[in-house]
Amino acid sequence: VAALRGVARVTALCRALQCSEDQGDEQGWARTREEAEAALQELREVVRPLREPGYGEALRRKAERARKRRMRLQRRKQEAKAAKEEEAARAAEREAKIDQWRAKCIQEVEEKNRERELKAAADSVLSEVRKKQADTKRMMDVLRGLEKLRKLRKEAAARKGVCPPPSADEAFENQVESLKTLLSARTELYEAEERALKVMLEREQEEERKREMENKQKKERGRLLQQKLEMDSKLFGDPAEFPLAHLLQPFRDYYLQAEHSVAALIQIRHAWDQYLVPADHPEGSCIPPGWVLPSLPSNDTWATAVR
């Protein structure tokens, strides 16, 4: 940079000398000539290290170090950016899972609240119906009490020689029968309402039991699936680490051929059935119900070979 500035200054002074010479300005020319010589001497001092042996190589190494430093800083910047983007993606995935879990919890709470409200409403209506039934029964007891009371009073009046006219007995009986008919109709109506509410409650309880059973079965299927994945990973390796085109795929196909071919299943069962023995047989044992998982390495050397 200093050399470039020196060259630019010498070039400008050379132009000034040419102008002074064209104009015949001897004093200006002499003054400019002295400045040009001084600038030229400074330029020689600046460029002198460039002529020394090994300076170019040192300059090249310095430039290379600067280039590597820029590349290193750029790489760190890119790695930091990639790490930040990855962290943002993981945070977004976590937030999505949290939102999904929160929505699921809210839905479950809302369903339980709706079921509780429906059950409370049904219980309230059922309680009201039973209260009406109790009132109807009490009114029937009152009517029977009135009939008994009139009978006792009629007998007491007859012993005294007082007999009511037949029209009074007929009017009383008609009125009582009318009330009994009305109360009987009300009783049948309330019993029908009670049966309908009981059926509705039983249906809701049955649906709730069914949902609980489905949830249990879903959890059990998830647990069994996770157990199967873990077992397959131990037996055949991680699917992410060992893709389908990996060299272990033929062995995987061999051990799982019974899941895709009935003939293979029959052949394997026939081969296994030849070795069926009772559980207490001294020379053998029964077939295990599932995969036989490998045992842990017995020493560090074997563990390194497994890894």
mmCIF file of C-alpha atoms in Angstrom:
data_model
loop_
_atom_site.group_PDB
_atom_site.id
_atom_site.type_symbol
_atom_site.label_atom_id
_atom_site.label_comp_id
_atom_site.label_asym_id
_atom_site.label_seq_id
_atom_site.Cartn_x
_atom_site.Cartn_y
_atom_site.Cartn_z
ATOM 1 C CA VAL A 1 0.000 0.000 0.000
ATOM 2 C CA ALA A 2 2.847 2.392 0.856
ATOM 3 C CA ALA A 3 4.572 1.509 -2.440
ATOM 4 C CA LEU A 4 1.413 2.272 -4.405
ATOM 5 C CA ARG A 5 1.052 5.623 -2.652
ATOM 6 C CA GLY A 6 4.744 6.393 -3.443
ATOM 7 C CA VAL A 7 4.313 5.513 -7.120
ATOM 8 C CA ALA A 8 1.214 7.710 -7.344
ATOM 9 C CA ARG A 9 3.112 10.629 -5.736
ATOM 10 C CA VAL A 10 6.126 10.273 -8.054
ATOM 11 C CA THR A 11 3.811 10.109 -11.072
ATOM 12 C CA ALA A 12 2.034 13.306 -9.976
ATOM 13 C CA LEU A 13 5.351 15.107 -9.426
ATOM 14 C CA CYS A 14 6.556 14.010 -12.884
ATOM 15 C CA ARG A 15 3.464 15.584 -14.414
ATOM 16 C CA ALA A 16 4.111 18.769 -12.403
ATOM 17 C CA LEU A 17 7.735 18.866 -13.715
ATOM 18 C CA GLN A 18 6.467 18.525 -17.272
ATOM 19 C CA CYS A 19 4.013 21.380 -16.764
ATOM 20 C CA SER A 20 6.717 23.640 -15.216
ATOM 21 C CA GLU A 21 9.046 22.879 -18.116
ATOM 22 C CA ASP A 22 6.366 23.679 -20.674
ATOM 23 C CA GLN A 23 5.580 26.949 -18.901
ATOM 24 C CA GLY A 24 9.277 27.911 -18.499
ATOM 25 C CA ASP A 25 8.951 28.199 -14.710
ATOM 26 C CA GLU A 26 12.521 27.439 -13.616
ATOM 27 C CA GLN A 27 11.926 28.033 -9.879
ATOM 28 C CA GLY A 28 8.834 25.851 -9.813
ATOM 29 C CA TRP A 29 10.621 23.240 -11.879
ATOM 30 C CA ALA A 30 13.573 23.145 -9.456
ATOM 31 C CA ARG A 31 11.320 22.937 -6.423
ATOM 32 C CA THR A 32 9.239 20.176 -8.003
ATOM 33 C CA ARG A 33 12.407 18.342 -9.027
ATOM 34 C CA GLU A 34 13.630 18.311 -5.412
ATOM 35 C CA GLU A 35 10.281 16.972 -4.207
ATOM 36 C CA ALA A 36 10.306 14.333 -6.945
ATOM 37 C CA GLU A 37 13.821 13.177 -5.978
ATOM 38 C CA ALA A 38 12.826 12.985 -2.302
ATOM 39 C CA ALA A 39 9.665 11.027 -3.192
ATOM 40 C CA LEU A 40 11.681 8.726 -5.435
ATOM 41 C CA GLN A 41 14.157 8.102 -2.608
ATOM 42 C CA GLU A 42 11.302 7.264 -0.234
ATOM 43 C CA LEU A 43 9.880 4.924 -2.868
ATOM 44 C CA ARG A 44 13.270 3.163 -3.169
ATOM 45 C CA GLU A 45 13.348 2.710 0.615
ATOM 46 C CA VAL A 46 9.852 1.274 0.533
ATOM 47 C CA VAL A 47 10.490 -1.223 -2.295
ATOM 48 C CA ARG A 48 13.992 -2.208 -1.069
ATOM 49 C CA PRO A 49 12.647 -5.107 1.087
ATOM 50 C CA LEU A 50 10.831 -6.423 -1.968
ATOM 51 C CA ARG A 51 14.164 -7.067 -3.675
ATOM 52 C CA GLU A 52 15.627 -9.010 -0.762
ATOM 53 C CA PRO A 53 15.850 -12.801 -1.237
ATOM 54 C CA GLY A 54 13.055 -14.747 0.475
ATOM 55 C CA TYR A 55 10.752 -11.734 0.885
ATOM 56 C CA GLY A 56 8.365 -12.967 -1.783
ATOM 57 C CA GLU A 57 8.130 -16.357 -0.125
ATOM 58 C CA ALA A 58 7.513 -14.726 3.280
ATOM 59 C CA LEU A 59 4.902 -12.470 1.722
ATOM 60 C CA ARG A 60 3.263 -15.500 0.080
ATOM 61 C CA ARG A 61 3.191 -17.388 3.406
ATOM 62 C CA LYS A 62 1.714 -14.341 5.100
ATOM 63 C CA ALA A 63 -0.953 -14.066 2.421
ATOM 64 C CA GLU A 64 -1.630 -17.795 2.736
ATOM 65 C CA ARG A 65 -1.984 -17.480 6.512
ATOM 66 C CA ALA A 66 -4.372 -14.579 6.044
ATOM 67 C CA ARG A 67 -6.365 -16.592 3.491
ATOM 68 C CA LYS A 68 -6.546 -19.614 5.821
ATOM 69 C CA ARG A 69 -7.580 -17.356 8.686
ATOM 70 C CA ARG A 70 -10.379 -15.888 6.551
ATOM 71 C CA MET A 71 -11.453 -19.376 5.500
ATOM 72 C CA ARG A 72 -11.384 -20.541 9.112
ATOM 73 C CA LEU A 73 -13.446 -17.588 10.263
ATOM 74 C CA GLN A 74 -15.867 -18.130 7.396
ATOM 75 C CA ARG A 75 -16.131 -21.840 8.209
ATOM 76 C CA ARG A 76 -16.740 -21.087 11.885
ATOM 77 C CA LYS A 77 -19.359 -18.569 10.889
ATOM 78 C CA GLN A 78 -21.071 -21.133 8.648
ATOM 79 C CA GLU A 79 -20.865 -23.797 11.369
ATOM 80 C CA ALA A 80 -22.310 -21.384 13.904
ATOM 81 C CA LYS A 81 -25.088 -20.501 11.465
ATOM 82 C CA ALA A 82 -25.795 -24.186 10.763
ATOM 83 C CA ALA A 83 -25.792 -24.969 14.502
ATOM 84 C CA LYS A 84 -28.149 -22.059 15.106
ATOM 85 C CA GLU A 85 -30.483 -23.238 12.339
ATOM 86 C CA GLU A 86 -30.356 -26.803 13.686
ATOM 87 C CA GLU A 87 -31.106 -25.592 17.192
ATOM 88 C CA ALA A 88 -33.966 -23.494 15.836
ATOM 89 C CA ALA A 89 -35.304 -26.548 13.983
ATOM 90 C CA ARG A 90 -35.062 -28.679 17.134
ATOM 91 C CA ALA A 91 -36.743 -25.918 19.142
ATOM 92 C CA ALA A 92 -39.517 -25.705 16.545
ATOM 93 C CA GLU A 93 -39.922 -29.492 16.647
ATOM 94 C CA ARG A 94 -40.062 -29.416 20.446
ATOM 95 C CA GLU A 95 -42.608 -26.616 20.334
ATOM 96 C CA ALA A 96 -44.682 -28.567 17.814
ATOM 97 C CA LYS A 97 -44.611 -31.667 20.023
ATOM 98 C CA ILE A 98 -45.489 -29.563 23.079
ATOM 99 C CA ASP A 99 -48.380 -27.933 21.198
ATOM 100 C CA GLN A 100 -49.583 -31.347 20.038
ATOM 101 C CA TRP A 101 -49.372 -32.731 23.570
ATOM 102 C CA ARG A 102 -51.120 -29.647 24.975
ATOM 103 C CA ALA A 103 -53.897 -29.907 22.376
ATOM 104 C CA LYS A 104 -54.321 -33.594 23.191
ATOM 105 C CA CYS A 105 -54.503 -32.848 26.925
ATOM 106 C CA ILE A 106 -57.005 -30.043 26.335
ATOM 107 C CA GLN A 107 -59.131 -32.336 24.159
ATOM 108 C CA GLU A 108 -59.087 -35.065 26.813
ATOM 109 C CA VAL A 109 -60.021 -32.568 29.528
ATOM 110 C CA GLU A 110 -62.843 -31.162 27.381
ATOM 111 C CA GLU A 111 -64.166 -34.658 26.661
ATOM 112 C CA LYS A 112 -64.091 -35.530 30.366
ATOM 113 C CA ASN A 113 -65.831 -32.243 31.221
ATOM 114 C CA ARG A 114 -68.518 -32.894 28.616
ATOM 115 C CA GLU A 115 -69.031 -36.403 29.939
ATOM 116 C CA ARG A 116 -69.183 -35.110 33.505
ATOM 117 C CA GLU A 117 -71.659 -32.375 32.559
ATOM 118 C CA LEU A 118 -73.812 -34.815 30.616
ATOM 119 C CA LYS A 119 -73.771 -37.277 33.482
ATOM 120 C CA ALA A 120 -74.564 -34.517 35.987
ATOM 121 C CA ALA A 121 -77.447 -33.319 33.806
ATOM 122 C CA ALA A 122 -78.756 -36.868 33.457
ATOM 123 C CA ASP A 123 -78.414 -37.427 37.207
ATOM 124 C CA SER A 124 -80.233 -34.162 37.850
ATOM 125 C CA VAL A 125 -83.075 -35.096 35.509
ATOM 126 C CA LEU A 126 -83.198 -38.599 36.998
ATOM 127 C CA SER A 127 -83.302 -37.137 40.491
ATOM 128 C CA GLU A 128 -86.119 -34.821 39.428
ATOM 129 C CA VAL A 129 -88.048 -37.747 37.911
ATOM 130 C CA ARG A 130 -87.597 -39.801 41.082
ATOM 131 C CA LYS A 131 -88.764 -36.840 43.124
ATOM 132 C CA LYS A 132 -91.912 -36.629 41.003
ATOM 133 C CA GLN A 133 -92.412 -40.366 41.439
ATOM 134 C CA ALA A 134 -92.103 -39.948 45.207
ATOM 135 C CA ASP A 135 -94.653 -37.106 45.116
ATOM 136 C CA THR A 136 -97.027 -39.251 43.052
ATOM 137 C CA LYS A 137 -96.632 -42.158 45.467
ATOM 138 C CA ARG A 138 -97.241 -39.861 48.391
ATOM 139 C CA MET A 139 -100.427 -38.550 46.742
ATOM 140 C CA MET A 140 -101.611 -42.132 46.184
ATOM 141 C CA ASP A 141 -100.983 -42.832 49.887
ATOM 142 C CA VAL A 142 -103.008 -39.713 50.714
ATOM 143 C CA LEU A 143 -105.893 -40.944 48.555
ATOM 144 C CA ARG A 144 -105.821 -44.366 50.221
ATOM 145 C CA GLY A 145 -105.721 -42.610 53.605
ATOM 146 C CA LEU A 146 -108.738 -40.525 52.638
ATOM 147 C CA GLU A 147 -110.631 -43.640 51.564
ATOM 148 C CA LYS A 148 -109.820 -45.370 54.846
ATOM 149 C CA LEU A 149 -110.706 -42.274 56.863
ATOM 150 C CA ARG A 150 -114.094 -41.882 55.070
ATOM 151 C CA LYS A 151 -114.806 -45.569 55.629
ATOM 152 C CA LEU A 152 -114.099 -45.240 59.374
ATOM 153 C CA ARG A 153 -116.223 -42.087 59.671
ATOM 154 C CA LYS A 154 -119.020 -43.745 57.676
ATOM 155 C CA GLU A 155 -118.982 -46.742 60.034
ATOM 156 C CA ALA A 156 -118.966 -44.443 63.093
ATOM 157 C CA ALA A 157 -121.938 -42.478 61.667
ATOM 158 C CA ALA A 158 -123.816 -45.735 60.897
ATOM 159 C CA ARG A 159 -123.450 -46.850 64.520
ATOM 160 C CA LYS A 160 -125.043 -43.553 65.510
ATOM 161 C CA GLY A 161 -127.847 -44.069 63.039
ATOM 162 C CA VAL A 162 -126.648 -41.468 60.489
ATOM 163 C CA CYS A 163 -126.338 -42.695 56.874
ATOM 164 C CA PRO A 164 -125.049 -40.432 54.045
ATOM 165 C CA PRO A 165 -126.984 -40.455 50.783
ATOM 166 C CA PRO A 166 -125.791 -42.797 47.967
ATOM 167 C CA SER A 167 -125.044 -39.786 45.724
ATOM 168 C CA ALA A 168 -122.349 -38.634 48.162
ATOM 169 C CA ASP A 169 -120.675 -42.052 48.066
ATOM 170 C CA GLU A 170 -120.832 -42.083 44.268
ATOM 171 C CA ALA A 171 -119.402 -38.568 43.965
ATOM 172 C CA PHE A 172 -116.565 -39.414 46.378
ATOM 173 C CA GLU A 173 -115.727 -42.643 44.529
ATOM 174 C CA ASN A 174 -115.819 -40.921 41.119
ATOM 175 C CA GLN A 175 -113.509 -38.194 42.360
ATOM 176 C CA VAL A 176 -111.081 -40.703 43.913
ATOM 177 C CA GLU A 177 -111.051 -42.877 40.750
ATOM 178 C CA SER A 178 -110.383 -39.811 38.602
ATOM 179 C CA LEU A 179 -107.430 -38.852 40.776
ATOM 180 C CA LYS A 180 -106.139 -42.417 40.790
ATOM 181 C CA THR A 181 -106.323 -42.559 36.990
ATOM 182 C CA LEU A 182 -104.424 -39.287 36.715
ATOM 183 C CA LEU A 183 -101.772 -40.413 39.199
ATOM 184 C CA SER A 184 -101.432 -43.788 37.459
ATOM 185 C CA ALA A 185 -100.846 -42.042 34.112
ATOM 186 C CA ARG A 186 -98.268 -39.790 35.753
ATOM 187 C CA THR A 187 -96.610 -42.814 37.355
ATOM 188 C CA GLU A 188 -96.327 -44.610 34.000
ATOM 189 C CA LEU A 189 -94.923 -41.457 32.372
ATOM 190 C CA TYR A 190 -92.317 -40.998 35.099
ATOM 191 C CA GLU A 191 -91.342 -44.685 34.926
ATOM 192 C CA ALA A 192 -90.857 -44.375 31.139
ATOM 193 C CA GLU A 193 -88.664 -41.306 31.667
ATOM 194 C CA GLU A 194 -86.660 -43.163 34.312
ATOM 195 C CA ARG A 195 -86.114 -46.138 32.012
ATOM 196 C CA ALA A 196 -85.005 -43.836 29.164
ATOM 197 C CA LEU A 197 -82.551 -41.996 31.420
ATOM 198 C CA LYS A 198 -81.158 -45.268 32.763
ATOM 199 C CA VAL A 199 -80.661 -46.543 29.226
ATOM 200 C CA MET A 200 -78.907 -43.296 28.290
ATOM 201 C CA LEU A 201 -76.647 -43.492 31.350
ATOM 202 C CA GLU A 202 -75.829 -47.128 30.672
ATOM 203 C CA ARG A 203 -75.024 -46.264 27.060
ATOM 204 C CA GLU A 204 -72.717 -43.447 28.160
ATOM 205 C CA GLN A 205 -70.999 -45.722 30.676
ATOM 206 C CA GLU A 206 -70.613 -48.408 28.029
ATOM 207 C CA GLU A 207 -69.084 -45.908 25.605
ATOM 208 C CA GLU A 208 -66.748 -44.668 28.338
ATOM 209 C CA ARG A 209 -65.662 -48.227 29.119
ATOM 210 C CA LYS A 210 -65.173 -48.830 25.405
ATOM 211 C CA ARG A 211 -63.000 -45.715 25.061
ATOM 212 C CA GLU A 212 -60.943 -46.734 28.079
ATOM 213 C CA MET A 213 -60.479 -50.198 26.598
ATOM 214 C CA GLU A 214 -59.447 -48.724 23.234
ATOM 215 C CA ASN A 215 -56.948 -46.423 24.945
ATOM 216 C CA LYS A 216 -55.497 -49.361 26.871
ATOM 217 C CA GLN A 217 -55.259 -51.427 23.693
ATOM 218 C CA LYS A 218 -53.633 -48.507 21.866
ATOM 219 C CA LYS A 219 -51.044 -48.093 24.624
ATOM 220 C CA GLU A 220 -50.422 -51.829 24.657
ATOM 221 C CA ARG A 221 -49.954 -51.890 20.874
ATOM 222 C CA GLY A 222 -47.536 -48.967 21.119
ATOM 223 C CA ARG A 223 -45.605 -50.728 23.873
ATOM 224 C CA LEU A 224 -45.425 -53.965 21.891
ATOM 225 C CA LEU A 225 -44.364 -52.080 18.751
ATOM 226 C CA GLN A 226 -41.631 -50.266 20.655
ATOM 227 C CA GLN A 227 -40.498 -53.562 22.165
ATOM 228 C CA LYS A 228 -40.421 -55.151 18.698
ATOM 229 C CA LEU A 229 -38.394 -52.237 17.293
ATOM 230 C CA GLU A 230 -35.897 -52.500 20.134
ATOM 231 C CA MET A 231 -35.637 -56.256 19.638
ATOM 232 C CA ASP A 232 -35.187 -55.888 15.864
ATOM 233 C CA SER A 233 -32.545 -53.222 16.478
ATOM 234 C CA LYS A 234 -30.611 -55.580 18.747
ATOM 235 C CA LEU A 235 -30.916 -58.470 16.313
ATOM 236 C CA PHE A 236 -30.524 -56.739 12.954
ATOM 237 C CA GLY A 237 -29.079 -53.329 13.804
ATOM 238 C CA ASP A 238 -30.497 -49.838 13.751
ATOM 239 C CA PRO A 239 -32.540 -49.248 10.521
ATOM 240 C CA ALA A 240 -31.159 -45.710 10.292
ATOM 241 C CA GLU A 241 -27.597 -47.020 10.503
ATOM 242 C CA PHE A 242 -28.219 -50.095 8.351
ATOM 243 C CA PRO A 243 -30.474 -49.212 5.399
ATOM 244 C CA LEU A 244 -32.378 -51.776 3.343
ATOM 245 C CA ALA A 245 -29.578 -52.038 0.787
ATOM 246 C CA HIS A 246 -27.062 -52.956 3.488
ATOM 247 C CA LEU A 247 -25.306 -56.310 3.447
ATOM 248 C CA LEU A 248 -27.346 -57.449 6.486
ATOM 249 C CA GLN A 249 -30.591 -57.203 4.503
ATOM 250 C CA PRO A 250 -30.446 -60.819 3.180
ATOM 251 C CA PHE A 251 -30.171 -62.118 6.742
ATOM 252 C CA ARG A 252 -33.072 -59.914 7.777
ATOM 253 C CA ASP A 253 -35.148 -61.252 4.875
ATOM 254 C CA TYR A 254 -34.237 -64.822 5.846
ATOM 255 C CA TYR A 255 -35.305 -64.439 9.471
ATOM 256 C CA LEU A 256 -38.510 -62.605 8.549
ATOM 257 C CA GLN A 257 -39.533 -64.730 5.554
ATOM 258 C CA ALA A 258 -42.316 -66.426 7.538
ATOM 259 C CA GLU A 259 -44.114 -63.077 7.833
ATOM 260 C CA HIS A 260 -44.447 -62.860 4.031
ATOM 261 C CA SER A 261 -44.770 -66.479 2.886
ATOM 262 C CA VAL A 262 -47.125 -69.206 4.124
ATOM 263 C CA ALA A 263 -44.908 -71.923 2.617
ATOM 264 C CA ALA A 264 -41.891 -70.573 4.508
ATOM 265 C CA LEU A 265 -43.945 -70.441 7.718
ATOM 266 C CA ILE A 266 -45.011 -74.086 7.303
ATOM 267 C CA GLN A 267 -41.426 -75.178 6.579
ATOM 268 C CA ILE A 268 -40.051 -73.341 9.620
ATOM 269 C CA ARG A 269 -42.769 -74.715 11.903
ATOM 270 C CA HIS A 270 -42.087 -78.229 10.597
ATOM 271 C CA ALA A 271 -38.380 -77.843 11.343
ATOM 272 C CA TRP A 272 -39.090 -76.517 14.840
ATOM 273 C CA ASP A 273 -41.734 -79.166 15.591
ATOM 274 C CA GLN A 274 -39.096 -81.883 15.225
ATOM 275 C CA TYR A 275 -37.507 -80.617 18.409
ATOM 276 C CA LEU A 276 -40.640 -80.157 20.512
ATOM 277 C CA VAL A 277 -40.153 -81.627 24.006
ATOM 278 C CA PRO A 278 -42.024 -81.263 27.298
ATOM 279 C CA ALA A 279 -40.970 -78.488 29.651
ATOM 280 C CA ASP A 280 -39.519 -80.997 32.151
ATOM 281 C CA HIS A 281 -37.526 -83.046 29.593
ATOM 282 C CA PRO A 282 -33.941 -83.599 30.876
ATOM 283 C CA GLU A 283 -32.313 -83.350 27.433
ATOM 284 C CA GLY A 284 -33.988 -80.295 26.041
ATOM 285 C CA SER A 285 -36.207 -77.297 26.578
ATOM 286 C CA CYS A 286 -39.320 -75.955 24.932
ATOM 287 C CA ILE A 287 -39.267 -73.431 22.116
ATOM 288 C CA PRO A 288 -39.013 -69.851 23.432
ATOM 289 C CA PRO A 289 -42.098 -67.691 22.779
ATOM 290 C CA GLY A 290 -40.092 -64.893 21.117
ATOM 291 C CA TRP A 291 -36.680 -63.839 19.903
ATOM 292 C CA VAL A 292 -33.644 -65.038 21.854
ATOM 293 C CA LEU A 293 -31.717 -61.830 22.492
ATOM 294 C CA PRO A 294 -27.905 -61.948 22.526
ATOM 295 C CA SER A 295 -26.224 -61.694 25.891
ATOM 296 C CA LEU A 296 -23.956 -58.793 26.818
ATOM 297 C CA PRO A 297 -20.212 -59.053 25.952
ATOM 298 C CA SER A 298 -18.257 -60.950 28.603
ATOM 299 C CA ASN A 299 -15.091 -58.811 28.235
ATOM 300 C CA ASP A 300 -13.839 -55.567 26.711
ATOM 301 C CA THR A 301 -12.220 -57.280 23.719
ATOM 302 C CA TRP A 302 -15.469 -58.939 22.718
ATOM 303 C CA ALA A 303 -17.284 -55.629 23.269
ATOM 304 C CA THR A 304 -14.972 -53.851 20.797
ATOM 305 C CA ALA A 305 -15.626 -56.603 18.249
ATOM 306 C CA VAL A 306 -19.380 -56.199 18.689
ATOM 307 C CA ARG A 307 -19.174 -52.470 18.259
#
